Structures are given as C-alpha cells and as structure tokens.
Short mmCIF file of C-alpha atoms in Angstrom, two decimals:
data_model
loop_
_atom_site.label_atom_id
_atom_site.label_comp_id
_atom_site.label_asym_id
_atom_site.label_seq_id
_atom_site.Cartn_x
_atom_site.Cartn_y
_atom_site.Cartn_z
CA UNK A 1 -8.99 -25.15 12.29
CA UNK A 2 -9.42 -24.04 8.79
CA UNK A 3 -7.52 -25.81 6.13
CA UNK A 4 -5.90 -24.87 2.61
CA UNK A 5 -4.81 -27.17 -0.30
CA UNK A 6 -1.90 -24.82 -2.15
CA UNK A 7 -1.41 -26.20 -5.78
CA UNK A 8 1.35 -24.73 -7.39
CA UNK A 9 4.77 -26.64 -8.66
CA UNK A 10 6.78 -23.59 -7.99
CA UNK A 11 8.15 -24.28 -5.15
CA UNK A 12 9.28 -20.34 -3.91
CA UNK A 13 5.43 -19.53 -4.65
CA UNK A 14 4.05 -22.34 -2.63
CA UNK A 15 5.98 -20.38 0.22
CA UNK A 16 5.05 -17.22 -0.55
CA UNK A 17 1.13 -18.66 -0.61
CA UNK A 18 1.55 -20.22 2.37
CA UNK A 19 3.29 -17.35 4.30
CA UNK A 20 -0.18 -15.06 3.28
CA UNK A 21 -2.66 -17.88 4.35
CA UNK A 22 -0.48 -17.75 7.86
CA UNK A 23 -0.87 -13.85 7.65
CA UNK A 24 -4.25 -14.02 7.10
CA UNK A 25 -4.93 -17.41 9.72
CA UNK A 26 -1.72 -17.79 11.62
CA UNK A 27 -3.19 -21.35 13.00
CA UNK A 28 -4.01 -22.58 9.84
CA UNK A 29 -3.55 -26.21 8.33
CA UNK A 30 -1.51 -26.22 4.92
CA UNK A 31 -1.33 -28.86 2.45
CA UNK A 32 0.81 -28.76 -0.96
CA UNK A 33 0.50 -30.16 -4.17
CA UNK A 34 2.25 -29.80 -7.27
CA UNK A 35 0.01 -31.18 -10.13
CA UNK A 36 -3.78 -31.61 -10.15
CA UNK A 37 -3.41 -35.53 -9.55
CA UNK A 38 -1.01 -34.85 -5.86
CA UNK A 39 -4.23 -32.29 -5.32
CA UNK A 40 -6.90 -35.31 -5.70
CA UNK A 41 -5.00 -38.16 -3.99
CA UNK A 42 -4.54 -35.23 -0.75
CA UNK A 43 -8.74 -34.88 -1.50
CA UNK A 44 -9.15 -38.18 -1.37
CA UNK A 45 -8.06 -38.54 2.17
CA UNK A 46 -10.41 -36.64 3.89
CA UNK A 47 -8.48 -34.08 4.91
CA UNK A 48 -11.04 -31.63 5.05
CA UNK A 49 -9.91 -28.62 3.03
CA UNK A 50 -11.92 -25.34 3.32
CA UNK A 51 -10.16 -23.82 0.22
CA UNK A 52 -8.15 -24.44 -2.38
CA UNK A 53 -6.10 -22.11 -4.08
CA UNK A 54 -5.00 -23.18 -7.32
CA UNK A 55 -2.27 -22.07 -9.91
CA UNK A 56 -3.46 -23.12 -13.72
CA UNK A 57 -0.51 -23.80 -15.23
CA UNK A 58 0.57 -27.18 -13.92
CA UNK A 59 2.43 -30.41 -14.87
CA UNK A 60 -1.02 -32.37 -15.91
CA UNK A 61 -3.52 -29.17 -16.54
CA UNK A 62 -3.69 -26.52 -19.27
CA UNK A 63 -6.20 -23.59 -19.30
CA UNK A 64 -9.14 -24.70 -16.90
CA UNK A 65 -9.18 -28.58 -17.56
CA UNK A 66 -7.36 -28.81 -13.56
CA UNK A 67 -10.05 -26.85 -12.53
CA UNK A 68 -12.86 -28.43 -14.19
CA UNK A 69 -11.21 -31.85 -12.88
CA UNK A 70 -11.17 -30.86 -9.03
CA UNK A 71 -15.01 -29.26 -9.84
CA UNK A 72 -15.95 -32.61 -11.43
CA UNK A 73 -14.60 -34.63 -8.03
CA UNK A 74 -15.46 -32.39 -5.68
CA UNK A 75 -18.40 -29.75 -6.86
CA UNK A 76 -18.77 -28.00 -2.81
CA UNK A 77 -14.91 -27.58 -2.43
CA UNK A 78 -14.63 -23.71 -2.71
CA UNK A 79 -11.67 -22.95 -5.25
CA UNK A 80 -10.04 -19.76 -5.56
CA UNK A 81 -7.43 -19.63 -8.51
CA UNK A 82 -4.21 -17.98 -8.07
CA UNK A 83 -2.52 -17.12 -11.34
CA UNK A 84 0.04 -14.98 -13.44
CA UNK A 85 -2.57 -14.67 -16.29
CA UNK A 86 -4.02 -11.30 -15.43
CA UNK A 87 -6.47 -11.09 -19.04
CA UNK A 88 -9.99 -10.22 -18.18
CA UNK A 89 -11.47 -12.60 -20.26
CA UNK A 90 -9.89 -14.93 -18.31
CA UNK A 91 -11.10 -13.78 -15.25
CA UNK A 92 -14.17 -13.29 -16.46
CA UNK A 93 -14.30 -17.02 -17.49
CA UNK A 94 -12.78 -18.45 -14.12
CA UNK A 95 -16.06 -16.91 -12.54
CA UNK A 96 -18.34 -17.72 -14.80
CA UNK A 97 -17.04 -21.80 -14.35
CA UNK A 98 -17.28 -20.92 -10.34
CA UNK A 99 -14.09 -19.90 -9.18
CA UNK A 100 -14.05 -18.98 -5.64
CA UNK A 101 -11.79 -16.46 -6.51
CA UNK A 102 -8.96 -14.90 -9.07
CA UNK A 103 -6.39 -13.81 -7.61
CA UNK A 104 -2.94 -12.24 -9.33
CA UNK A 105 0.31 -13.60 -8.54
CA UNK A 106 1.38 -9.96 -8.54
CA UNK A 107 -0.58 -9.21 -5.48
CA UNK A 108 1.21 -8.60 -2.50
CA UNK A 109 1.21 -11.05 0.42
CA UNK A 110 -1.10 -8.51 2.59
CA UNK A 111 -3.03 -8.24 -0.38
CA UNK A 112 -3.64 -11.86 -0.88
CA UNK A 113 -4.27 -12.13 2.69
CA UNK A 114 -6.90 -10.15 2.64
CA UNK A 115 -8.37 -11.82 -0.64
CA UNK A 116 -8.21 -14.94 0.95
CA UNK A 117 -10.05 -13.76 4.31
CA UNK A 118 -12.82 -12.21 1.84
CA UNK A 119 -13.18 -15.85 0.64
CA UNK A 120 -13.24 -17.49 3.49
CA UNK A 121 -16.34 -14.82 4.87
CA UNK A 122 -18.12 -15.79 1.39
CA UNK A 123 -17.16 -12.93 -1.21
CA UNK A 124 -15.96 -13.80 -4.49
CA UNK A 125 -12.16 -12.19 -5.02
CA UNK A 126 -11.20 -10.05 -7.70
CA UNK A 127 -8.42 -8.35 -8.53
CA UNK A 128 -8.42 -4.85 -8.00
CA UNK A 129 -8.97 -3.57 -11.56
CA UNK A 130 -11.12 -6.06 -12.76
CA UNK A 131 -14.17 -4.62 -14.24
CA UNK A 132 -17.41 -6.52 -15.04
CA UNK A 133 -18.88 -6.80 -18.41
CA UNK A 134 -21.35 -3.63 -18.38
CA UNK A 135 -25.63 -4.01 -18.69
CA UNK A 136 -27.99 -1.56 -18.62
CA UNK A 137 -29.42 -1.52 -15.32
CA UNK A 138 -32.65 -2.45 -16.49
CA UNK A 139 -31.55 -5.75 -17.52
CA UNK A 140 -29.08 -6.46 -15.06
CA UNK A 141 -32.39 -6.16 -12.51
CA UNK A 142 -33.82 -8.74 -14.90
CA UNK A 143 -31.38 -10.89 -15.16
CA UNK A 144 -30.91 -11.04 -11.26
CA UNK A 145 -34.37 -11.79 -11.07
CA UNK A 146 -34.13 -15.02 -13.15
CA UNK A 147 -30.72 -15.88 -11.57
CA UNK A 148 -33.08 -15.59 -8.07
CA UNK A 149 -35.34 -18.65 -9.21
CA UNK A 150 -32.28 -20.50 -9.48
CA UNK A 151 -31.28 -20.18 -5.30
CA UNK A 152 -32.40 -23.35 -3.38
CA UNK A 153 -34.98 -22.57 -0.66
CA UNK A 154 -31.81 -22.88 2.00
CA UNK A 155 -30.25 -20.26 0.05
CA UNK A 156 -32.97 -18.07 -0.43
CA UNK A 157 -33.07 -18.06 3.57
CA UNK A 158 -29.69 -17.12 3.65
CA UNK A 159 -29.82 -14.71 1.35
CA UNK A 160 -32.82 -12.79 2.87
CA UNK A 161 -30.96 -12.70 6.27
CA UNK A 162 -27.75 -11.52 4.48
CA UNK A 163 -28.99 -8.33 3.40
CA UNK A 164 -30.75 -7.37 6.20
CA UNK A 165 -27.63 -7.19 7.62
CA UNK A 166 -26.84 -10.56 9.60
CA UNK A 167 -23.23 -11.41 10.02
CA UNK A 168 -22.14 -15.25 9.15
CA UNK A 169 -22.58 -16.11 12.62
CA UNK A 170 -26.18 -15.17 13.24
CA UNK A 171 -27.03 -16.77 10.13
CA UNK A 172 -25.94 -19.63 11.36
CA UNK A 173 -27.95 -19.40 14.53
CA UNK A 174 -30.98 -18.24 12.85
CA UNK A 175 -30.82 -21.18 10.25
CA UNK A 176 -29.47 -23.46 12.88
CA UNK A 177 -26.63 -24.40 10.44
CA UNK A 178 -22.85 -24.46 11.26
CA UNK A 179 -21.04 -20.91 10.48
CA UNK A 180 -18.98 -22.87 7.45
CA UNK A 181 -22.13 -23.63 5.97
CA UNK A 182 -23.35 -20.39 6.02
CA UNK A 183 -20.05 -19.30 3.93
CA UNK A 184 -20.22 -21.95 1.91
CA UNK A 185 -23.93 -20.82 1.01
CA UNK A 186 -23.26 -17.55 0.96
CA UNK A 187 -19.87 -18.51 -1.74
CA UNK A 188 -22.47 -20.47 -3.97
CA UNK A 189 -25.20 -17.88 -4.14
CA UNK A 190 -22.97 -15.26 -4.73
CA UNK A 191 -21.73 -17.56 -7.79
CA UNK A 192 -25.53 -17.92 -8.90
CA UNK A 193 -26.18 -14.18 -8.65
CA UNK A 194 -22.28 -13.10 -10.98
CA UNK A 195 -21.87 -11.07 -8.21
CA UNK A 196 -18.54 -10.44 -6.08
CA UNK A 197 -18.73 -9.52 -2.79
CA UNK A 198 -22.07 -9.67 -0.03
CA UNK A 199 -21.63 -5.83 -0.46
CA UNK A 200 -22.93 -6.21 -3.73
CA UNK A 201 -25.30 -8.60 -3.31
CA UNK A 202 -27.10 -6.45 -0.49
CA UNK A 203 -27.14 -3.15 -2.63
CA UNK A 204 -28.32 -5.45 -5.37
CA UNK A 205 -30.78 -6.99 -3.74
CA UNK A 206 -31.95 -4.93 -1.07
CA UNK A 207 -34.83 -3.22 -2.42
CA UNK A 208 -36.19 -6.54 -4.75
CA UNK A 209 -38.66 -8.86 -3.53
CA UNK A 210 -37.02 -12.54 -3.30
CA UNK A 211 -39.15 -15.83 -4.12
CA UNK A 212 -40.83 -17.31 -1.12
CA UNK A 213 -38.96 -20.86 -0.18
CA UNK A 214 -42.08 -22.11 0.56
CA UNK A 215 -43.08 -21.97 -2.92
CA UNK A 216 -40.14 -23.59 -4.36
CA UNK A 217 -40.33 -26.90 -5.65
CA UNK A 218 -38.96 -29.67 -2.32
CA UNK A 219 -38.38 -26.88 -0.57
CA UNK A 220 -37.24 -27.97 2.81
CA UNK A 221 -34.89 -27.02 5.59
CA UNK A 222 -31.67 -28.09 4.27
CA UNK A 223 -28.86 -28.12 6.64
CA UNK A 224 -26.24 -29.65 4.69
CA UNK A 225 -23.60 -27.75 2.36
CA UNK A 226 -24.97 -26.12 -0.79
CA UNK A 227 -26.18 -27.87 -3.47
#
C-alpha cells in the first residue's frame, strides 16, 4: 500500500490533496502534517512514506529551509512540492535542490492526480508551462555526458534498461530489485540528468553511449535504494 505524508496547515487544502492522492490511488495511506516539525516526528515513526508532498509556506519554514530540513533527515524520501508560488525561478530552483516534483496549487484535482501518478512511476512533475532554461544542443549533449559519470553503477543499469524500453516492473526483474526501487532509481537519475520525465530521458539518451558499470569505481550490484 503506497503511502503519502501531506504537509500543508491549510486545512481545506489538505482535503483537497488528499481527495487527488485517493483519485489517483483510491487505497492509499494518508498522513497529515501541518509544520515541518509534525512532518519529522510522523518520519520518525517508521511509517514508511513513499512521497511527500509538501506546501513551502509553513508555520516553522520559509522559502526552501522545510525542504532542505526533511532532505537533510531523510535524503531517499522522494518529495514533490505543492505550492501557490508559480515563478519559474522558483521552480527551476526546487529541481535543481531535488524536488520530486512542483506542482501548482492551481492545478485541478485530476490534474494533480495525474502529477502525482507520474511521480510515483519515476518522472519529475512540472507544471504545464514550465519551460527549461534553453542550451544549445551541443552542450546540453555535453553536459549530459558529464552528468552520466555521476550515475552509480545500479543506476547506470537502470538507466540502460529504461530506454530500451523496459517498464518499472521488468526492471525490477531484470535487476532483481523490488519495483519501488526501481522508481526510486529511476526518480534520482532523472534528478542527476535535469531532466523531467523517462520520455525525456530515453530521447535524450537513446542514441549516446552510457559508461560501462563495470568500470566505475566499487561498482557492484546494489540492491538497496539509491544513493
């Protein structure tokens, strides 16, 4: 059963959150918090949260410091941020720090269903006119190249599955990992790479030649979550 940590102190939008995550997983398990310090005692308990979604103006956080305090405690919890600041800069910078995800507060509740299922499979949501900062394609290739050397060897695997065209699920049976591994992998390489959806990253990478694992430094089978 997947889980979501909502934190939000506006009460009617913790509802409305909630209500999409049900759209999107009708069986799923919802926590709430209202500041960033209810969000790391729930953490603390083990509850097992696939995703949080996050609202960055709160009772104990300004601009990103909530964020950068639930990164700081727990650096593999996938966090998407849901927010009425719609400024690309700031979405730009919510990605750039690792966000899971930005998603408006204006979007409907379909909308943000579907955002959150995208997340969940491994994409990085953005809203819909969000438009990345554009490079000449020459060094975009470039810098994708150097961003490759950064991919752990698990990663690497996963990626090189991923865009020959393996769904989630025979990932995780090639790799012999568990299918929320395999999105959580997928989530951090897709951070690695700036890009926003496995779309992307297969028309991106498709036609480049990635580093052999083998020839990465400890490169070994890992079969935990992403480092």
């Amino acid at each position: 059963m997947t889980s979501f940590l909502i934190i939000d102190d506006h009460p009617l939008f913790r509802e409305a959150l909630g209500n999409a995550v049900r759209l999107a997983l009708p069986e799923a398990r919802i926590f709430e918090a209202m500041s960033i310090g209810d969000a790391l005692h729930i953490l603390s308990a083990g509850e097992g949260i696939d995703l949080a979604l996050l609202d960055l103006s709160l009772p104990d956080a300004t601009g990103f410091s909530g964020f950068l305090r639930l990164r700081e405690a727990y650096p593999r919890l996938p966090v998407a941020i849901v927010s009425s600041e719609e400024d690309q800069h700031v979405v730009r910078e919510a990605l750039a720090l690792g966000a899971a995800g930005y998603l408006p507060k204006s979007t409907s509740k379909r909308e943000l269903a579907q955002s959150i299922e995208g997340v969940l499979s491994g994409s990085v949501s953005v809203p819909k006119d969000f438009v990345a900062t554009p490079r000449r394609r020459a060094d975009a290739s470039k810098a994708l190249e150097v961003k490759l050397r950064e991919l752990t060897p698990q990663q690497l695997r996963v990626l090189d599955l991923l865009r020959r065209g393996y769904p989630n699920r025979q990932i995780a049976q090639e790799l012999q990992l568990a299918e929320s591994t395999v999105k959580a992998h997928i989530t951090e390489i897709l951070r690695k790479l700036g890009l926003f959806s496995r779309n992307k990253a297969i028309i991106e990478i498709g036609k480049m030649e990635l580093p052999d694992p083998r020839s990465r430094p400890h490169a070994r089978v890992d079969r935990g979550r992403p480092q």
